[in-house]
PDB file of C-alpha atoms and ligand atoms in Angstrom:
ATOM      1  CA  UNK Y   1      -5.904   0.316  -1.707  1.00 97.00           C
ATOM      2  CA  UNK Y   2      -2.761  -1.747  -1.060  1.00 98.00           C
ATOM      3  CA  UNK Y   3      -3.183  -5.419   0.018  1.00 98.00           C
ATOM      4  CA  UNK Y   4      -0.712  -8.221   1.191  1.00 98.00           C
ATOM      5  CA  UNK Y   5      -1.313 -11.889  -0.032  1.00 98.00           C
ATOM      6  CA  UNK Y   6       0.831 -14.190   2.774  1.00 98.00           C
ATOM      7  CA  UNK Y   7       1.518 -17.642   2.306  1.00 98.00           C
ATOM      8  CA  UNK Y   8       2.516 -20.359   4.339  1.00 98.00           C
ATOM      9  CA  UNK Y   9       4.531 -23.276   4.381  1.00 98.00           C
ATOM     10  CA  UNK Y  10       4.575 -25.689   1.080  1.00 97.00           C
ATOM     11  CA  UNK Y  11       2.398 -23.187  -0.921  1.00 97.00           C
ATOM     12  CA  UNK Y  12       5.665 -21.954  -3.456  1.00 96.00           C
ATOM     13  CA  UNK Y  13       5.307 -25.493  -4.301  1.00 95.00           C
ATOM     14  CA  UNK Y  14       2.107 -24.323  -5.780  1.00 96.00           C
ATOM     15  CA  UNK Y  15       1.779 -26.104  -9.638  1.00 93.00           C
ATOM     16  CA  UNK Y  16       3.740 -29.212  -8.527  1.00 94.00           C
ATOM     17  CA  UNK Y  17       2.528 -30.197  -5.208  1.00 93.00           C
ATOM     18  CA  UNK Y  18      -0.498 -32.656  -5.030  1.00 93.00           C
ATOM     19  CA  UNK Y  19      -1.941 -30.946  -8.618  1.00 93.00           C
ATOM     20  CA  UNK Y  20      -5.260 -33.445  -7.797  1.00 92.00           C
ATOM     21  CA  UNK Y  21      -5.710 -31.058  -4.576  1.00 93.00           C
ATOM     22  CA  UNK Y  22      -3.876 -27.657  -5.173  1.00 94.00           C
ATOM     23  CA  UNK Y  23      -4.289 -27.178  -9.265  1.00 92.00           C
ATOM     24  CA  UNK Y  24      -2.021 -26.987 -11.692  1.00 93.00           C
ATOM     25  CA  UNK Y  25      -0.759 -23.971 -11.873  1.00 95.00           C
ATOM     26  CA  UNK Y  26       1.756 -21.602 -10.282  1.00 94.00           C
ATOM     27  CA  UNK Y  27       0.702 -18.615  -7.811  1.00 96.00           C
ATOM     28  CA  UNK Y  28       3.163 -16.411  -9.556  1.00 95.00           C
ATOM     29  CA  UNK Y  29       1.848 -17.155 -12.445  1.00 95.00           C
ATOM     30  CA  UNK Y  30      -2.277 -16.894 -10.668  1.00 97.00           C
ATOM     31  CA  UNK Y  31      -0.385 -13.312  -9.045  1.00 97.00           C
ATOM     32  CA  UNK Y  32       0.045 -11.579 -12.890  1.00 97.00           C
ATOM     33  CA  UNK Y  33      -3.725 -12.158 -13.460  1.00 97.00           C
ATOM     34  CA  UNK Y  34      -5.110 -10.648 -10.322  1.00 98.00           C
ATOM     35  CA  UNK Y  35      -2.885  -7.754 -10.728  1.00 98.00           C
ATOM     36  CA  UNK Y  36      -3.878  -7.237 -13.864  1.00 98.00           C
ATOM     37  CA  UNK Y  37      -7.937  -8.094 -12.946  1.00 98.00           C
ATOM     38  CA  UNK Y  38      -7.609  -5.222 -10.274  1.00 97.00           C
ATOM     39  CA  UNK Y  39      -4.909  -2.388 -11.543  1.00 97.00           C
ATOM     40  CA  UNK Y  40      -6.544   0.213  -8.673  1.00 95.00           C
ATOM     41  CA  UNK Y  41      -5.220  -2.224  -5.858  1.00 97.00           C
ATOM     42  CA  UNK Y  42      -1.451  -2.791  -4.991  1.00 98.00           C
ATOM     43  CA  UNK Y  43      -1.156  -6.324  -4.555  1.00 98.00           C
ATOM     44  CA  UNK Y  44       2.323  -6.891  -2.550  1.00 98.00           C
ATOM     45  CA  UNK Y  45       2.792 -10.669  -2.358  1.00 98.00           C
ATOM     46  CA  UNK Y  46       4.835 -13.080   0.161  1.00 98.00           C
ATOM     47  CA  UNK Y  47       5.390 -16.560   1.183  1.00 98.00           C
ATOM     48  CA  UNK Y  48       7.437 -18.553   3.630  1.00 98.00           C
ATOM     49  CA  UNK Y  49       7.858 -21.621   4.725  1.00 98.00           C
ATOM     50  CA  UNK Y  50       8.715 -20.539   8.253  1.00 98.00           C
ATOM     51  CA  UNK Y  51       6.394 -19.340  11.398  1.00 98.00           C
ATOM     52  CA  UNK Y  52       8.343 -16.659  12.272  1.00 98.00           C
ATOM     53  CA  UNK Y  53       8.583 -14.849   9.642  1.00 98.00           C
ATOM     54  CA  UNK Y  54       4.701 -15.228   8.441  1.00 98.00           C
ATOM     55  CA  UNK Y  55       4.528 -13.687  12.057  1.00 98.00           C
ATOM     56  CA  UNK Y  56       7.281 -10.905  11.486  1.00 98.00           C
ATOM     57  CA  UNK Y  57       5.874 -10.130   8.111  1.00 98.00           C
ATOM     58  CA  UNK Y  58       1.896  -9.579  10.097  1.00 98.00           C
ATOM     59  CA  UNK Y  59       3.735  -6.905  12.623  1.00 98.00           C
ATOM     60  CA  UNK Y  60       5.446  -5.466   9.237  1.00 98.00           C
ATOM     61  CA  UNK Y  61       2.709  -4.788   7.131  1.00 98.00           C
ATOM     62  CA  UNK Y  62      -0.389  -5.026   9.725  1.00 98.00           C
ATOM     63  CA  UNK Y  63      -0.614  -1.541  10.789  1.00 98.00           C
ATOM     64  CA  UNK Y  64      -0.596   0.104   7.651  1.00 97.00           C
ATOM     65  CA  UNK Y  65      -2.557  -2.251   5.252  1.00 97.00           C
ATOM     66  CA  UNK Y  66      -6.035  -1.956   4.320  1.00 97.00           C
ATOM     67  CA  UNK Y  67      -6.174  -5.801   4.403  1.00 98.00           C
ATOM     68  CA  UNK Y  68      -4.250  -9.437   4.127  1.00 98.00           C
ATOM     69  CA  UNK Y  69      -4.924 -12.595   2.677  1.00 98.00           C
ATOM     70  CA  UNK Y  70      -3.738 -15.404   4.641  1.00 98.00           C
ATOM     71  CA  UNK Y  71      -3.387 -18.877   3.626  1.00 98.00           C
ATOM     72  CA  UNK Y  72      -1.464 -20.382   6.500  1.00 98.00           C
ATOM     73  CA  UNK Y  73      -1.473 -23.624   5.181  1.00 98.00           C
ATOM     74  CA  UNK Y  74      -0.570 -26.064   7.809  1.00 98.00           C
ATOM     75  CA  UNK Y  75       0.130 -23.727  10.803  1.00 98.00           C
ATOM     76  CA  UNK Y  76      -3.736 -23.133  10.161  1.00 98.00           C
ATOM     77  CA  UNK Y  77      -3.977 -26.087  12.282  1.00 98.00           C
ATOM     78  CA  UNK Y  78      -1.077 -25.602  14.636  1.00 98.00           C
ATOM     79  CA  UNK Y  79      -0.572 -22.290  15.529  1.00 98.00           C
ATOM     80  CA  UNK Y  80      -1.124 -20.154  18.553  1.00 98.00           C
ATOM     81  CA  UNK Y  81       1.560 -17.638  17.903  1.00 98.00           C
ATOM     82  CA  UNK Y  82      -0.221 -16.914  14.047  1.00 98.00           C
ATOM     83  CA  UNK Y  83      -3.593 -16.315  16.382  1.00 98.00           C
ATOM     84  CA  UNK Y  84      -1.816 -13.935  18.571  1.00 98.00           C
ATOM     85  CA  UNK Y  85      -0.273 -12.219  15.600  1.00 98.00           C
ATOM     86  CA  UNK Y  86      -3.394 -11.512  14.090  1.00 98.00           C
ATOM     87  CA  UNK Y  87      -5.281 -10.164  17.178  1.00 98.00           C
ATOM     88  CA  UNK Y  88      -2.455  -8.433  17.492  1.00 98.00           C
ATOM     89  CA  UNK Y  89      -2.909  -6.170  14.242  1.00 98.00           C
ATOM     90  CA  UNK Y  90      -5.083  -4.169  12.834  1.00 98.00           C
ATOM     91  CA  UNK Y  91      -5.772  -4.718   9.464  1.00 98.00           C
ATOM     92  CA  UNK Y  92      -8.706  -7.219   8.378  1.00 98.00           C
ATOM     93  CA  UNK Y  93      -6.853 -10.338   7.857  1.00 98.00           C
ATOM     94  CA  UNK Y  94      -9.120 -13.169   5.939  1.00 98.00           C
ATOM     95  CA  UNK Y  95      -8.044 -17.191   6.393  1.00 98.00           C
ATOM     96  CA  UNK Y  96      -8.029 -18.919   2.898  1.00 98.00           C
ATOM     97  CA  UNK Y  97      -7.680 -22.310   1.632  1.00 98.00           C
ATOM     98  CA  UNK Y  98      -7.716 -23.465  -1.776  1.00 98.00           C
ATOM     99  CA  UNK Y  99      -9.108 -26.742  -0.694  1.00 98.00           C
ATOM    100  CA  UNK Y 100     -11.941 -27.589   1.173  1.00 98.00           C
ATOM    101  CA  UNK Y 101     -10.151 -28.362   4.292  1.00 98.00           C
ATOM    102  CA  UNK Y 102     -13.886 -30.048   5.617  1.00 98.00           C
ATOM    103  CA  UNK Y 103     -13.893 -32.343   3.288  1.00 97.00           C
ATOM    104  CA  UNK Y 104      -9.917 -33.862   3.988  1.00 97.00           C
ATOM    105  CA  UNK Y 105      -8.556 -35.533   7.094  1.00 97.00           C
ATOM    106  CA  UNK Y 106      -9.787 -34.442  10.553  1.00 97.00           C
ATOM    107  CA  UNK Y 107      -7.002 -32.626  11.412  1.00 97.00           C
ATOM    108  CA  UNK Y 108      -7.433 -30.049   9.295  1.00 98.00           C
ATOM    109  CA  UNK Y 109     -11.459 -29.307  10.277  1.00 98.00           C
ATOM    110  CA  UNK Y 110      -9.696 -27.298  13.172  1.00 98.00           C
ATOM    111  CA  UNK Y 111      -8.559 -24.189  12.428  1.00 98.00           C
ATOM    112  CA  UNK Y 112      -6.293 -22.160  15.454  1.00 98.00           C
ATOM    113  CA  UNK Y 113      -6.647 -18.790  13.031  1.00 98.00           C
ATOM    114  CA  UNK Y 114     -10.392 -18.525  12.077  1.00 98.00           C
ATOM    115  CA  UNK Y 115     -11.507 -16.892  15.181  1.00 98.00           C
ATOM    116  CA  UNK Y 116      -9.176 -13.897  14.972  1.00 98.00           C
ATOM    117  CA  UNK Y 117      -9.719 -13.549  11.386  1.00 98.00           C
ATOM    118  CA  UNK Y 118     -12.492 -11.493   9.811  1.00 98.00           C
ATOM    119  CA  UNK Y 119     -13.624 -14.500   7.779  1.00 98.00           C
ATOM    120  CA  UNK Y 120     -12.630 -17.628   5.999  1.00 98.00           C
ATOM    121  CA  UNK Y 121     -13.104 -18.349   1.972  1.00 98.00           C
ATOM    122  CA  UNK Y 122     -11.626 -21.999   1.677  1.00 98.00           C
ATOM    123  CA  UNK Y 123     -12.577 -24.577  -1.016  1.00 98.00           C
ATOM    124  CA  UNK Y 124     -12.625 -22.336  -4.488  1.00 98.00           C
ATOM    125  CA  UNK Y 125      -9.211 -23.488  -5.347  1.00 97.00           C
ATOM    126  CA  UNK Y 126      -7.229 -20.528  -6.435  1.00 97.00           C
ATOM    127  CA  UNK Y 127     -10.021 -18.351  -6.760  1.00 97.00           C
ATOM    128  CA  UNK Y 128     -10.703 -18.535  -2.785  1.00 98.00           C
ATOM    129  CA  UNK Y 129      -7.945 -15.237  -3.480  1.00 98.00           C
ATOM    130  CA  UNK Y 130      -9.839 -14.164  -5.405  1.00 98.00           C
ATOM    131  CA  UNK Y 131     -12.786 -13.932  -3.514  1.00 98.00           C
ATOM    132  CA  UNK Y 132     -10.887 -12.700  -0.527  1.00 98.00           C
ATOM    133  CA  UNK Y 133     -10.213  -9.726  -2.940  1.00 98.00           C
ATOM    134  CA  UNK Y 134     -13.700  -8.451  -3.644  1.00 98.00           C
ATOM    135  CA  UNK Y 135     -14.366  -9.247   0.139  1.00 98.00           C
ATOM    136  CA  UNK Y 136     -11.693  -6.597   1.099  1.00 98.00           C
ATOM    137  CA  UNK Y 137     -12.481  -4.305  -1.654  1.00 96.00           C
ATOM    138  CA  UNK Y 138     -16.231  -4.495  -0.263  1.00 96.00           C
ATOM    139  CA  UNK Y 139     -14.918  -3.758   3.050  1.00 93.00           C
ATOM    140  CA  UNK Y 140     -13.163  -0.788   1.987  1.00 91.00           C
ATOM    141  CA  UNK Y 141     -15.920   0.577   0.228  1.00 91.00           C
ATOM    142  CA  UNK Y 142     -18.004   0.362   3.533  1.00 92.00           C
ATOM    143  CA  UNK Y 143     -15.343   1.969   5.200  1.00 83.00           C
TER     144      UNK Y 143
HETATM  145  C1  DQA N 201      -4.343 -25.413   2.654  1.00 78.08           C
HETATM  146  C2  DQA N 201      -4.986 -26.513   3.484  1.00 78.08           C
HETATM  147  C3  DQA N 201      -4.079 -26.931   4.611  1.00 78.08           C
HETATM  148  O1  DQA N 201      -4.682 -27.959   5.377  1.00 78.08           O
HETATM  149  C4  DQA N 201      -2.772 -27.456   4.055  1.00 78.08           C
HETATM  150  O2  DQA N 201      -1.890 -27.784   5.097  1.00 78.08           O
HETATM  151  C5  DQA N 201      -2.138 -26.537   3.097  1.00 78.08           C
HETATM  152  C6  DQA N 201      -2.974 -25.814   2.132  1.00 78.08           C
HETATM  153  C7  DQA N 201      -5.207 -25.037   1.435  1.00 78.08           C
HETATM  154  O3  DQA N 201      -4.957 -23.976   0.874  1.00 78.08           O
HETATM  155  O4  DQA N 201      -6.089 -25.783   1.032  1.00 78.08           O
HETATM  156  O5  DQA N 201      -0.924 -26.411   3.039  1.00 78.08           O
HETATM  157  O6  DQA N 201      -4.218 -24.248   3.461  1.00 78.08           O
END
């Protein structure tokens, strides 16, 4: 099974940014343990800070992956094009947050992904990966 974790914008800041909301630690450093919790499944790993290539990196991958995780971060709330991009694909693709966007400001209750993703695990901090994880691996197994 071979599995893409995507990140958006601000999330290599991971560690340092807003540790009251995001944790303390780095996603690198949260990568090496999931690889090593689940040595059957390739984990391939990327972030960016820009839309277009979160987009490109969806046409890459999204045809021949049995799943991605997607934390869009703030184009959650923004973007159209990410939407289109996932319809667009085939693989599963699940929305995560490591906050509980519900409980923050009311801009981010909206979310212009959810509805072309399979499902949405936000609010578990890191482990919201985690859990997107055994939801693909369940998947598969239904498959
Ligand atoms: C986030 C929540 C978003 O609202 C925010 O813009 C982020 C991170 C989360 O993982 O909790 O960058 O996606």
């Amino acid at each position: 099974m071979n599995i893409l974790i995507l990140n958006g914008p601000n999330l290599n800041l991971l560690g340092r940014r807003e540790p009251g909301v995001y944790g303390s630690r780095s996603f690198e450093d949260y990568l090496i343990e999931q690889r090593n919790r689940y040595p059957a499944i390739q984990i391939d790993y990327f972030q960016s800070n820009h839309e277009g290539a979160l987009i490109d990196k969806l046409h890459e991958v999204g045809f021949a992956i049995d799943g991605i995780i997607l934390n869009a971060g703030a184009y959650t709330h923004t973007s159209i094009a990410l939407h289109d991009a996932i319809r667009a694909i085939t693989a599963p693709v699940i929305e995560v947050h490591i906050s509980n966007v519900h409980q923050r400001e009311e801009f981010r209750h909206h979310s212009c992904i959810s509805a072309a993703c399979k499902g949405v695990i936000c609010g578990f901090g890191l482990d919201s990966y985690r859990l997107a994880i055994e939801a693909l691996m369940q998947m598969d197994n239904e498959k």
